[in-house]
Short mmCIF file of C-alpha atoms and ligand atoms in Angstrom, two decimals:
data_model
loop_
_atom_site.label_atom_id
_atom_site.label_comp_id
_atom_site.label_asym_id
_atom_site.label_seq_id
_atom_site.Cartn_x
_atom_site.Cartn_y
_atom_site.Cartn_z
CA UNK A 29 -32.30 -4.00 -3.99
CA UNK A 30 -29.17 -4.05 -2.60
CA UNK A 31 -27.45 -3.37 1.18
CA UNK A 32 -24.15 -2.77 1.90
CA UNK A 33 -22.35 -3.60 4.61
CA UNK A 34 -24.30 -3.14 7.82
CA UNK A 35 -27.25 -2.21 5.95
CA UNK A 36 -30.55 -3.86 7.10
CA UNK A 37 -34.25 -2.41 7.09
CA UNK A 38 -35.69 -2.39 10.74
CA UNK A 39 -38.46 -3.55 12.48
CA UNK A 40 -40.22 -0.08 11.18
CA UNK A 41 -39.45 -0.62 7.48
CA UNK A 42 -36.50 1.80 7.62
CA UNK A 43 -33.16 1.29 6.30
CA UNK A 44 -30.46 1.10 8.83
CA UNK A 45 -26.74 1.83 8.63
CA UNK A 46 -24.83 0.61 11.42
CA UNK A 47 -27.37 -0.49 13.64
CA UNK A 48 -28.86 3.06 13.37
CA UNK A 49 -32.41 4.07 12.16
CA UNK A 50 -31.47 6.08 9.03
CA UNK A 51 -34.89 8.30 9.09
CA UNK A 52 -34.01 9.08 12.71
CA UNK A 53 -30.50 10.28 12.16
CA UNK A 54 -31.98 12.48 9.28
CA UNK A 55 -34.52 13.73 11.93
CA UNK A 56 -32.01 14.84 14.02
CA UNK A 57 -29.20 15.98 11.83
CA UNK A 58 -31.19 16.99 9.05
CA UNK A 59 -30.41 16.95 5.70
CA UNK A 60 -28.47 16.52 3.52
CA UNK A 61 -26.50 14.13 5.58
CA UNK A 62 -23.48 11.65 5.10
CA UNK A 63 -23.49 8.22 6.80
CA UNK A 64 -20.65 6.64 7.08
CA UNK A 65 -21.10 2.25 7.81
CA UNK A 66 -17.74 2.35 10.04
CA UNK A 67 -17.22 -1.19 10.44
CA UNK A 68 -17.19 -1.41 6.65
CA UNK A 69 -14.30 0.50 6.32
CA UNK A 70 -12.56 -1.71 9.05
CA UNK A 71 -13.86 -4.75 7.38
CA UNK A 72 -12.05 -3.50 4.55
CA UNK A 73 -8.65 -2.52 5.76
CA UNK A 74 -8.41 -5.66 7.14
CA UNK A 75 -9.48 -7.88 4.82
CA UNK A 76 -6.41 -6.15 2.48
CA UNK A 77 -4.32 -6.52 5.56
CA UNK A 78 -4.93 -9.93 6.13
CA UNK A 79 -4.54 -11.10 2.92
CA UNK A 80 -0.74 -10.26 2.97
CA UNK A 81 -0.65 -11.10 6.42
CA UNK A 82 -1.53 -14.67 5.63
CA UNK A 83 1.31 -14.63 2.67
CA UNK A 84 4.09 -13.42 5.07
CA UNK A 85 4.70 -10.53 2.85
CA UNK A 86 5.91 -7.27 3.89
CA UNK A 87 3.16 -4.68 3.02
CA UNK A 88 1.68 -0.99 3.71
CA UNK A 89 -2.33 -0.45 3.20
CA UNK A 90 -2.54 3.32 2.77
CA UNK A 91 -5.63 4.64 2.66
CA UNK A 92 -5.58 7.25 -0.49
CA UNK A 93 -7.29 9.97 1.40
CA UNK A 94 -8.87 12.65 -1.12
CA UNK A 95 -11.82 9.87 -1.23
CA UNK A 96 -12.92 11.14 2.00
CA UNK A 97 -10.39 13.72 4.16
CA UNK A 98 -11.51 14.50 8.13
CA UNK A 99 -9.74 14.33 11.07
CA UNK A 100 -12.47 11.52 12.60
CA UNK A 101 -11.59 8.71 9.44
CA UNK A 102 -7.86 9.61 9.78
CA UNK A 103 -8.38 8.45 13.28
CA UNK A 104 -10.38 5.34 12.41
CA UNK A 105 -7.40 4.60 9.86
CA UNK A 106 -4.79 4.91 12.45
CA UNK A 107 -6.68 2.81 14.76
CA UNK A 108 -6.38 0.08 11.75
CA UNK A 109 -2.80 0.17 11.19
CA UNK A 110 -3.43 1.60 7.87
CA UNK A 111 -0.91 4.18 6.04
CA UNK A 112 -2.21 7.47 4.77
CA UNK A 113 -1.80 9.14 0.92
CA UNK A 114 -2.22 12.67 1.11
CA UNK A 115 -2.02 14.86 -2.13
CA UNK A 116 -1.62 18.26 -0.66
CA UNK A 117 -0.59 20.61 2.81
CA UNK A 118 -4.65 20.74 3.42
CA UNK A 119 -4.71 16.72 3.70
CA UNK A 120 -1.42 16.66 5.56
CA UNK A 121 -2.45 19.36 8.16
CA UNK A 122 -5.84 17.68 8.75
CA UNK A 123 -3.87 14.20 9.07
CA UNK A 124 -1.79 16.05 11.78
CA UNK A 125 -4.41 17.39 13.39
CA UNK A 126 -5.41 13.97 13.39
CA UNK A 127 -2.77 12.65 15.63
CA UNK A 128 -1.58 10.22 12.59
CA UNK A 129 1.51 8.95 12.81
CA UNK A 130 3.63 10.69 10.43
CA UNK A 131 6.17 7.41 9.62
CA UNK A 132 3.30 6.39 8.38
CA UNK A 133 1.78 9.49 5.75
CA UNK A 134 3.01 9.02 2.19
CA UNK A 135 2.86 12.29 0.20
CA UNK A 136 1.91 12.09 -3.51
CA UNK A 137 1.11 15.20 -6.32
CA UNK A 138 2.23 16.36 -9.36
CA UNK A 139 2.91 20.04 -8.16
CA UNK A 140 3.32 20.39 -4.66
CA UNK A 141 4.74 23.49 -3.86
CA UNK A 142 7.83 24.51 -1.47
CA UNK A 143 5.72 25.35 1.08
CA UNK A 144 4.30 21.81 1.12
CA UNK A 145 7.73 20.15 0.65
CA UNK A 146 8.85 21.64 3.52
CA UNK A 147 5.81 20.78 5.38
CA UNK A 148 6.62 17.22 4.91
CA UNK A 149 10.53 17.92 5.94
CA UNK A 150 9.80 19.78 9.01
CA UNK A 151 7.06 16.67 10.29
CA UNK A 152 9.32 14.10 8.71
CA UNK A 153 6.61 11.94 7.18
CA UNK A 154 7.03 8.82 5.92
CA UNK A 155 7.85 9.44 2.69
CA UNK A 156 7.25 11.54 -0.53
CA UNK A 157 6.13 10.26 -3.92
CA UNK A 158 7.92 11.98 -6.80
CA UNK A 159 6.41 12.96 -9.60
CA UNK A 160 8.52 14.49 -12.06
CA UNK A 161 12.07 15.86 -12.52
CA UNK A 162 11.04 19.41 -11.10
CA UNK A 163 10.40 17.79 -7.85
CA UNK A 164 13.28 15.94 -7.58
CA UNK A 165 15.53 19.44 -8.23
CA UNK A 166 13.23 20.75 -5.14
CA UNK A 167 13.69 17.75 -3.43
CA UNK A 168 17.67 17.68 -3.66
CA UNK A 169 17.99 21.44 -2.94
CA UNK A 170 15.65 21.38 0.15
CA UNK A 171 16.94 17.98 1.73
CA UNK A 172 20.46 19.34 1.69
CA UNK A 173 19.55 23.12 2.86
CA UNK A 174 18.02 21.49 5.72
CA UNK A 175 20.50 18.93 5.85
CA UNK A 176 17.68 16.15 6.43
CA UNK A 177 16.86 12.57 5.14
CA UNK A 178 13.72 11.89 2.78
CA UNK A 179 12.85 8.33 1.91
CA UNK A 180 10.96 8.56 -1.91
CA UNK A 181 9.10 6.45 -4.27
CA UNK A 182 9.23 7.30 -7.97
CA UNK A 183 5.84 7.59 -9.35
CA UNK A 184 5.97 5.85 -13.32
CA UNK A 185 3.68 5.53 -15.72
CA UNK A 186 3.61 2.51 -17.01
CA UNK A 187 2.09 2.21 -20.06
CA UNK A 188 -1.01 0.22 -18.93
CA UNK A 189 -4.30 2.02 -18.23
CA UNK A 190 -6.60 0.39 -16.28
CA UNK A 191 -10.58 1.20 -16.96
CA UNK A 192 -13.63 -0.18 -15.22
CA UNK A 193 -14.06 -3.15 -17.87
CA UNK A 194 -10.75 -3.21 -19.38
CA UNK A 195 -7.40 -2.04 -19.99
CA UNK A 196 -5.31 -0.88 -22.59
CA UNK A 197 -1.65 -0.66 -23.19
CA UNK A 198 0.22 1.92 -24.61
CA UNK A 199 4.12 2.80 -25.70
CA UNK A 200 4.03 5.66 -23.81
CA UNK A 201 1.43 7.30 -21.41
CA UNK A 202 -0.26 10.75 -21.95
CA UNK A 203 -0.44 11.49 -18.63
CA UNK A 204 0.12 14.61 -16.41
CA UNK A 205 1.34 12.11 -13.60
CA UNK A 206 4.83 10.30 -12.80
CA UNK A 207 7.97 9.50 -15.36
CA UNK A 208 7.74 7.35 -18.40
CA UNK A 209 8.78 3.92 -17.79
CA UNK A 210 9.71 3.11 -21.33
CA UNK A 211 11.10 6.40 -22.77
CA UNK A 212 13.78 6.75 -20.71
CA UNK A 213 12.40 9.27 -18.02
CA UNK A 214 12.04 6.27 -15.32
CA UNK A 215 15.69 5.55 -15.65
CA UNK A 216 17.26 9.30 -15.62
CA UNK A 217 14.86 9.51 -12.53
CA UNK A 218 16.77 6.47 -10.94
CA UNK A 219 20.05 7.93 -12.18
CA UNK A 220 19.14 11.52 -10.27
CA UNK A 221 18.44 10.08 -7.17
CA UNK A 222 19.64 7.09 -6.02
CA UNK A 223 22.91 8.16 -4.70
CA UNK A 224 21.77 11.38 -3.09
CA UNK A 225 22.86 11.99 0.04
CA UNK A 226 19.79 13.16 1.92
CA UNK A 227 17.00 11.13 -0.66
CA UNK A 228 16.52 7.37 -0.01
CA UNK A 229 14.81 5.84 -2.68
CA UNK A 230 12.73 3.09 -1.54
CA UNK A 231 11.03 1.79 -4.58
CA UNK A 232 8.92 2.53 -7.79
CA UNK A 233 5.01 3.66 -8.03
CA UNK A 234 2.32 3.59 -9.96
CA UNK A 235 -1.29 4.16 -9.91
CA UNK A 236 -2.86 2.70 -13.17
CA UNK A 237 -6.84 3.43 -12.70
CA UNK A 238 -9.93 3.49 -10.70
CA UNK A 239 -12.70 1.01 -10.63
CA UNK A 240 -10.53 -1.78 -11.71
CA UNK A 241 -12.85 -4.99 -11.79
CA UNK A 242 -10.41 -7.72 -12.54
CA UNK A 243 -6.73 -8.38 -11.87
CA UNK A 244 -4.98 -8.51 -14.79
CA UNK A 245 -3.33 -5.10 -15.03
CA UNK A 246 -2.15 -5.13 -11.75
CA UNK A 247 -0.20 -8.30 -12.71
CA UNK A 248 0.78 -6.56 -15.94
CA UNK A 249 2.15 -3.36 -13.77
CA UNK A 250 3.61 -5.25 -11.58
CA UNK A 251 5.83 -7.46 -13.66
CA UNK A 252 6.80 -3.86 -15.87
CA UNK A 253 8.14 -2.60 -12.32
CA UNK A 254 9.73 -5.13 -10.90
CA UNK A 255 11.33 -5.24 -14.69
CA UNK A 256 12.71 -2.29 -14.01
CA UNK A 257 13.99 -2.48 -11.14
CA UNK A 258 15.60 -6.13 -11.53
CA UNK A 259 17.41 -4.13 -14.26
CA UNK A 260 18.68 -1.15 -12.40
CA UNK A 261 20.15 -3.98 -9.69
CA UNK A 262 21.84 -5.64 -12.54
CA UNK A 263 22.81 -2.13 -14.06
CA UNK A 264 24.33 -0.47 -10.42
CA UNK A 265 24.11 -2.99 -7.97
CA UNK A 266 20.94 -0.67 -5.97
CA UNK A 267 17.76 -2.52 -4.59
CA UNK A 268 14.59 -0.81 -4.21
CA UNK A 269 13.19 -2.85 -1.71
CA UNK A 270 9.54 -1.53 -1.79
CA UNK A 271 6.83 -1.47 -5.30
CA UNK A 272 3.78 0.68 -4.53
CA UNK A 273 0.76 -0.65 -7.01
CA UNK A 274 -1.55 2.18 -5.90
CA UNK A 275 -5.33 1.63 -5.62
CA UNK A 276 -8.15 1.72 -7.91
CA UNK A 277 -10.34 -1.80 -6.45
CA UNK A 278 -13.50 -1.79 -7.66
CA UNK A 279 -16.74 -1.24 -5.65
CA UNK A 280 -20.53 -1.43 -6.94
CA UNK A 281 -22.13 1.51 -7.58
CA UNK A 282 -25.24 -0.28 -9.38
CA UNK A 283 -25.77 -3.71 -10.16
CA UNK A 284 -23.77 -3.33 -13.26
CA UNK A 285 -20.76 -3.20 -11.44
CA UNK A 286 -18.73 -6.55 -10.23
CA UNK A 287 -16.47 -5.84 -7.86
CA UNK A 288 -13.85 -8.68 -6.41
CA UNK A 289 -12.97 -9.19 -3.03
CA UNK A 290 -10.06 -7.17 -1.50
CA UNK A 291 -8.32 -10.50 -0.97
CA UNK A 292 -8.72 -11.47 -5.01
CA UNK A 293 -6.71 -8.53 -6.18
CA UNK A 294 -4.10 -8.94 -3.31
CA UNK A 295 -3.58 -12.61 -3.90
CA UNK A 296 -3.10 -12.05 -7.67
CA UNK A 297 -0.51 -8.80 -6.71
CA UNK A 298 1.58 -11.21 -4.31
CA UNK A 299 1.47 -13.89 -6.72
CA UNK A 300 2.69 -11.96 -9.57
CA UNK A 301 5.42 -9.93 -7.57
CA UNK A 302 6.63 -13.03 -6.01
CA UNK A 303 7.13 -14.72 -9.49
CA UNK A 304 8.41 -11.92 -11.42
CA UNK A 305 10.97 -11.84 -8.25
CA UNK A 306 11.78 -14.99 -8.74
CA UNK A 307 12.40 -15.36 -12.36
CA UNK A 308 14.58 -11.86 -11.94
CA UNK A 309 16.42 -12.93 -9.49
CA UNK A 310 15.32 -9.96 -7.22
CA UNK A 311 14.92 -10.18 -3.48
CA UNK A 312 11.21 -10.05 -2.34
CA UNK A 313 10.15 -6.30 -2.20
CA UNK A 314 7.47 -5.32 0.12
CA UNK A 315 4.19 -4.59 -1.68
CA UNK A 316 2.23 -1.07 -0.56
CA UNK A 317 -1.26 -0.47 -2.33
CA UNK A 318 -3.11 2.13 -2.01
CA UNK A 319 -7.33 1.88 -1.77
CA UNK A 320 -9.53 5.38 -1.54
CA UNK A 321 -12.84 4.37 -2.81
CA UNK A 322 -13.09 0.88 -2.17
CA UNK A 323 -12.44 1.69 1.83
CA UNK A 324 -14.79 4.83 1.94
CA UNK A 325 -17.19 4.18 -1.28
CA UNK A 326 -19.81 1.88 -0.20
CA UNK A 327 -18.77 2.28 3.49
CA UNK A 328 -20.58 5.99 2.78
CA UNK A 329 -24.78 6.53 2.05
CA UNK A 330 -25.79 10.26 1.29
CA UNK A 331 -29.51 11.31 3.17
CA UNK A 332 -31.84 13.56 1.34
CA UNK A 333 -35.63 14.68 1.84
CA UNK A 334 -37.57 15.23 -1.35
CA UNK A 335 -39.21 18.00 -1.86
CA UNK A 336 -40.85 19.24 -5.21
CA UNK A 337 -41.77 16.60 -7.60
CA UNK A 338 -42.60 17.31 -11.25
CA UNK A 339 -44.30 15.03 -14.07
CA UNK A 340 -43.22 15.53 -17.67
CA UNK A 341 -46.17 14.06 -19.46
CA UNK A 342 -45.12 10.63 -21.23
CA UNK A 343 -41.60 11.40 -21.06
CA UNK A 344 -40.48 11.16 -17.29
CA UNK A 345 -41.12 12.01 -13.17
CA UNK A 346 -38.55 14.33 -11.51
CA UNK A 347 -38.08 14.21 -7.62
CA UNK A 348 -35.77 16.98 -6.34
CA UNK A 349 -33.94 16.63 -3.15
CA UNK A 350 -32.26 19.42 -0.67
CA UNK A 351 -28.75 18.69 -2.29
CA UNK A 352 -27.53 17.88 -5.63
CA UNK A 353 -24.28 18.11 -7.74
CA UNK A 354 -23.25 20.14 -4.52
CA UNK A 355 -22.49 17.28 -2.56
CA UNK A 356 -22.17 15.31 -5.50
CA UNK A 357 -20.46 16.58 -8.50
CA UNK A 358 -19.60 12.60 -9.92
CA UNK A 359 -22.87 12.27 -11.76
CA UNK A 360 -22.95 15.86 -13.46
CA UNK A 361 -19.23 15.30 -14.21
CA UNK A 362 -18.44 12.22 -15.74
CA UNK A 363 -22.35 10.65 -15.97
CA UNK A 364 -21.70 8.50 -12.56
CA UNK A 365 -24.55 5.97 -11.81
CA UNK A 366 -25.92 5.45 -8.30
CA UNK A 367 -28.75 3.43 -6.36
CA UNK A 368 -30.91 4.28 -4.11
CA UNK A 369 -34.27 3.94 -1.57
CA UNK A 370 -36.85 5.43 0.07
CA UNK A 371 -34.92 5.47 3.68
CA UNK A 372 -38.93 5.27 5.73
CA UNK A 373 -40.30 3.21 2.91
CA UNK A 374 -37.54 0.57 2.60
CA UNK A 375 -39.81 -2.31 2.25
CA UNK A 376 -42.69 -0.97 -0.01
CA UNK A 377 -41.89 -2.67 -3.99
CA UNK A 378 -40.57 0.29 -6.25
CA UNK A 379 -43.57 0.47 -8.71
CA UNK A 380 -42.35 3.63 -9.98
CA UNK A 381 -39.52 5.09 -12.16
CA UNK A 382 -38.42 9.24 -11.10
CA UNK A 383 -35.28 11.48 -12.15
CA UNK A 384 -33.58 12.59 -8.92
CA UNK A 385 -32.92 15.92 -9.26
CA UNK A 386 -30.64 18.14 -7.00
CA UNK A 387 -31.22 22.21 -6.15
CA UNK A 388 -28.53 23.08 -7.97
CA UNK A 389 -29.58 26.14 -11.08
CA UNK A 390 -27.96 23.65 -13.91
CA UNK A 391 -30.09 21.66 -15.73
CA UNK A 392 -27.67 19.03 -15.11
CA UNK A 393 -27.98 18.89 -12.02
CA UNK A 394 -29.72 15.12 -11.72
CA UNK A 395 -28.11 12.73 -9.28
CA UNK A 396 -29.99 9.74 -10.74
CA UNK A 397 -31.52 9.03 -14.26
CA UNK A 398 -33.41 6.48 -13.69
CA UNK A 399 -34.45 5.34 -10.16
CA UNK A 400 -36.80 2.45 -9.06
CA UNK A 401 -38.65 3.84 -6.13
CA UNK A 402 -42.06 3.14 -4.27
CA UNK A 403 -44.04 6.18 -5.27
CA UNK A 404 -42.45 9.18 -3.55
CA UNK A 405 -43.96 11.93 -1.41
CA UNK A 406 -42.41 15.59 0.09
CA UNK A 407 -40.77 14.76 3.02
CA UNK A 408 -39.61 11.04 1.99
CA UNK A 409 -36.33 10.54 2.96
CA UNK A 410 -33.81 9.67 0.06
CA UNK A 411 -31.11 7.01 0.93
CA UNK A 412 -28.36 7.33 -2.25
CA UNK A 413 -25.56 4.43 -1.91
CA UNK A 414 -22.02 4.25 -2.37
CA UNK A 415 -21.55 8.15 -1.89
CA UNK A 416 -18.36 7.71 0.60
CA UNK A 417 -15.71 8.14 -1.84
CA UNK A 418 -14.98 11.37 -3.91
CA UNK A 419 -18.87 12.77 -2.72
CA UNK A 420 -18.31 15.51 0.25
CA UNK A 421 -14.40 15.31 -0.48
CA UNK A 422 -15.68 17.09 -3.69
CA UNK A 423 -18.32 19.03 -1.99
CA UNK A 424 -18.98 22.76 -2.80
CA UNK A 425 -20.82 26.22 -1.80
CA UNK A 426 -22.05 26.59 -5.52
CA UNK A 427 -25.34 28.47 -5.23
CA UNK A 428 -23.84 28.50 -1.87
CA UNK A 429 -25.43 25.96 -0.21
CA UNK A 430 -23.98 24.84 3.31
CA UNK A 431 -21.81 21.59 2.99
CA UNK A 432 -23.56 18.64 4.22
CA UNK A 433 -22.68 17.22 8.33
CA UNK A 434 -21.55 13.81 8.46
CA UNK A 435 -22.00 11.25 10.52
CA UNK A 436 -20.19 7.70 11.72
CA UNK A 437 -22.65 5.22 12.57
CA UNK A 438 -21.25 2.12 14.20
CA UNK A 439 -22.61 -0.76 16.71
CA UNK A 440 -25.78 1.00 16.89
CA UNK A 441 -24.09 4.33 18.21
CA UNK A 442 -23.83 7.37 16.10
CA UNK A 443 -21.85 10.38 16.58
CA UNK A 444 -21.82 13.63 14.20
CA UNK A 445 -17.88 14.29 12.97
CA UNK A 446 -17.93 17.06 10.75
CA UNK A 447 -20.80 19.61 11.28
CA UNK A 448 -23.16 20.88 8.79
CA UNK A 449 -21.86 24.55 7.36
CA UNK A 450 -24.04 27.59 9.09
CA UNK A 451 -25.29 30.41 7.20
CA UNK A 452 -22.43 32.39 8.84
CA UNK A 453 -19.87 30.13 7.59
CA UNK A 454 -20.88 30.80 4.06
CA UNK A 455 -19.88 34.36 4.09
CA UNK A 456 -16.71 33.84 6.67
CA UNK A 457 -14.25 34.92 4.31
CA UNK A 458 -16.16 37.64 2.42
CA UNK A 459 -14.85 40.99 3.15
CA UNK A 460 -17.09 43.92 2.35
CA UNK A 461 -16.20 46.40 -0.36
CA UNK A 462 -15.27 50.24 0.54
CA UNK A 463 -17.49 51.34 -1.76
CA UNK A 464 -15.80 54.35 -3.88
CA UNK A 465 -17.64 57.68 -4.26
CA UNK A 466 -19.27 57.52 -7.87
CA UNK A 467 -19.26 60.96 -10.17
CA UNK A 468 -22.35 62.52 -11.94
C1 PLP B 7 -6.74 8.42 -6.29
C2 PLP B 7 -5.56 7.61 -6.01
C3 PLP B 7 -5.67 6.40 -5.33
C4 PLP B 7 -7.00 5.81 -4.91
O1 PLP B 7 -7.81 5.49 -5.96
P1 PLP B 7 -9.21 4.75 -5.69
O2 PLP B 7 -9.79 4.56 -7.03
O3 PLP B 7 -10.00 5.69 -4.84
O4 PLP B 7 -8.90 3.50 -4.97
C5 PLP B 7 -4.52 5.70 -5.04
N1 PLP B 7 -3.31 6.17 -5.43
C6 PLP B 7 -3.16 7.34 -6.08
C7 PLP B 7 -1.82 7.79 -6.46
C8 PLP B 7 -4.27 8.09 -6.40
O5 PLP B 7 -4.12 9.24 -7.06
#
């Protein structure tokens, strides 16, 4: 078994998450129920931000916020210095609601709309990553209607895709994100925008996977983009002065997974950047990255109570809990593995093997294949790890069930920061039907 974090089991036998008795906060904010470990995600942020700290490097940690989006973590990231990504008006209104600092928001997508352009003109954020040539056209037209400044990345693709064990390389990138670096599109990009008037291109950007477990195609990305824009120096005399390497750290899910330490994959970034400088010629740019999951993922442990269990003679056990591919669509939709425990039997051995099943009406609908547990009873409380990151930031009504509360737990204090959904809210927007007089 594995903790994370804070994680401990109690003097009762229970598993605790930041000095809090897990079975108690389920007790008193029922279930389903997020827990976030807060001073993991601080741990985090700073060990990325000390890592180029220690190098003397000029740097931005942004957290890449559709891994978990509420006004409470947008707070705990401001309070850590950290930069926020936000991918749509929804994220940016909930990040000003949040009191961020807007120098500080970077906005990314691959279709915002005018509405959300102008969003980001009117609050003057920090800066907007471009996607694609349509954007830019928006870009130009809005920056010099409102006659105001914009600083933007350019979002490139590479060539290098990074998976969870390994990474390929590729000509060219099918990929609904960001300009080609080596057809061409990268440079016409450059050519489009780095004289404008009102846009100030600070750099390029690219985001080349998720649950990246070695550094290697950071190092490759980095050298391509730094490449580039050594040659566009050479080419018109312009420095970009910032390269974005996006996110995509690894964090374990199951014991299958190795992740490295934050400061691993920074070290190997800075060490790349600052050779591939060198040899170029180019002046030092300022490295940004860009975590989601590896902040939020394992800082984040979903509660559940079983309920029904069913025995499939010789073939398996099936416990069902009070949520499911609800508040966790990763397993149903790409086969996602998670670990878990019995949150009031945390010390008992696991001498059996059950299906966790959610209350979802899709067969599917299994959060765990195989789980070790002690044997399991109705009313047991279900601890699943590493559900911070892409879990109630995916979260849905279907069969309309309420959306899950959540809850920060942290130096042995816990305090609830987005409530559970009420019956009521489930129907808020419904509107009823004037029903129409039928004939015959
Ligand atoms: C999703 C995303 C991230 C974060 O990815 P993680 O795997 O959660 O670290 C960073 N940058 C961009 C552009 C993204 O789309």
């Amino acid at each position: 078994m594995h903790l994370y974090g804070t994680q401990k089991i109690n003097e009762k036998g229970h598993l605790a998450i930041g000095g809090t008795d897990a079975v108690d906060l389920a007790k008193e904010y029922g279930t389903p129920l997020f827990v976030y470990d807060i001073q993991l995600f601080r741990d985090r942020a700073r060990a990325f931000k000390k890592t180029f700290e220690d190098a003397g490097i000029g740097y931005q940690v942004a957290y890449a916020s559709k891994a978990f989006s509420s006004i409470a973590i947008y707070q705990v990231a401001a309070q850590e210095n950290l930069s926020l990504d936000v991918v749509s008006g929804g994220e940016l209104y909930t990040a000003l609601q949040a009191g961020f600092p807007k120098e500080k928001i970077h906005f990314h997508g691959n279709n915002k709309s005018e509405e959300e352009l102008r969003m980001a003109f009117k609050e003057e954020i920090g800066c907007i990553v471009v996607d694609n040539f349509y954007e830019i056209s928006q870009l130009k037209k809005l920056s010099e209607e409102l006659a105001r400044p914009m600083n933007i990345l350019l979002r490139v693709t590479p060539g290098i895709e990074a998976h969870t064990h390994d990474y390929i390389t590729t000509g060219q990138e099918d990929s609904k994100f960001g300009f080609d670096l080596n057809n061409g599109q990268a440079d016409l990009a450059f050519k489009e925008t780095h004289e404008h008037q009102f846009l100030n291109l600070l750099g390029l950007h690219c985001h080349i996977g998720s649950q990246i477990f070695d550094t290697a195609a950071f190092s490759m990305a980095a050298e391509k983009l730094v490449g580039k824009m050594a040659q566009w120096r050479e080419e018109t005399g312009y420095t970009c002065p910032v390269l974005n390497l996006g996110g995509g750290f690894g964090i374990r899910y199951t014991a299958e997974d190795e992740p490295l330490e934050p400061s691993v994959y920074v070290k190997d970034m800075i060490s790349t950047v600052k050779e591939t400088a060198a040899v170029q010629d180019y002046p030092l740019p300022e490295i940004w990255i860009e975590p989601g999951r590896s902040l939020v993922g394992d800082a984040g442990t979903t509660l559940y109570t079983i309920g029904s269990m069913k025995e499939v003679p010789g073939t398996r056990k099936y416990a069902a809990v009070d949520g499911g591919m609800s508040d966790n669509i990763r397993p149903a939709l790409y086969g996602a593995k998670y670990s878990s425990l019995i949150a009031n039997k945390a010390e008992a051995a696991a001498t059996e093997q059950y299906t966790i099943a959610g209350k979802c009406c899709e067969s599917g609908d299994k959060l765990i294949e195989q789980a070790d547990l002690p044997l399991a009873e109705a009313g047991d409380i279900l601890a699943v790890f590493c559900t911070g990151a892409y879990g109630y930031s995916m979260a849905s009504n279907y069969n309309r069930l309420a959306r899950p509360a959540v809850v920060f737990a942290e130096n042995g204090n816990h305090q609830l920061v987005v409530k559970r959904e009420t019956l009521e809210d489930l129907v808020k927007q419904d509107m009823s039907y004037a029903l129409q007089e039928q004939k015959g």
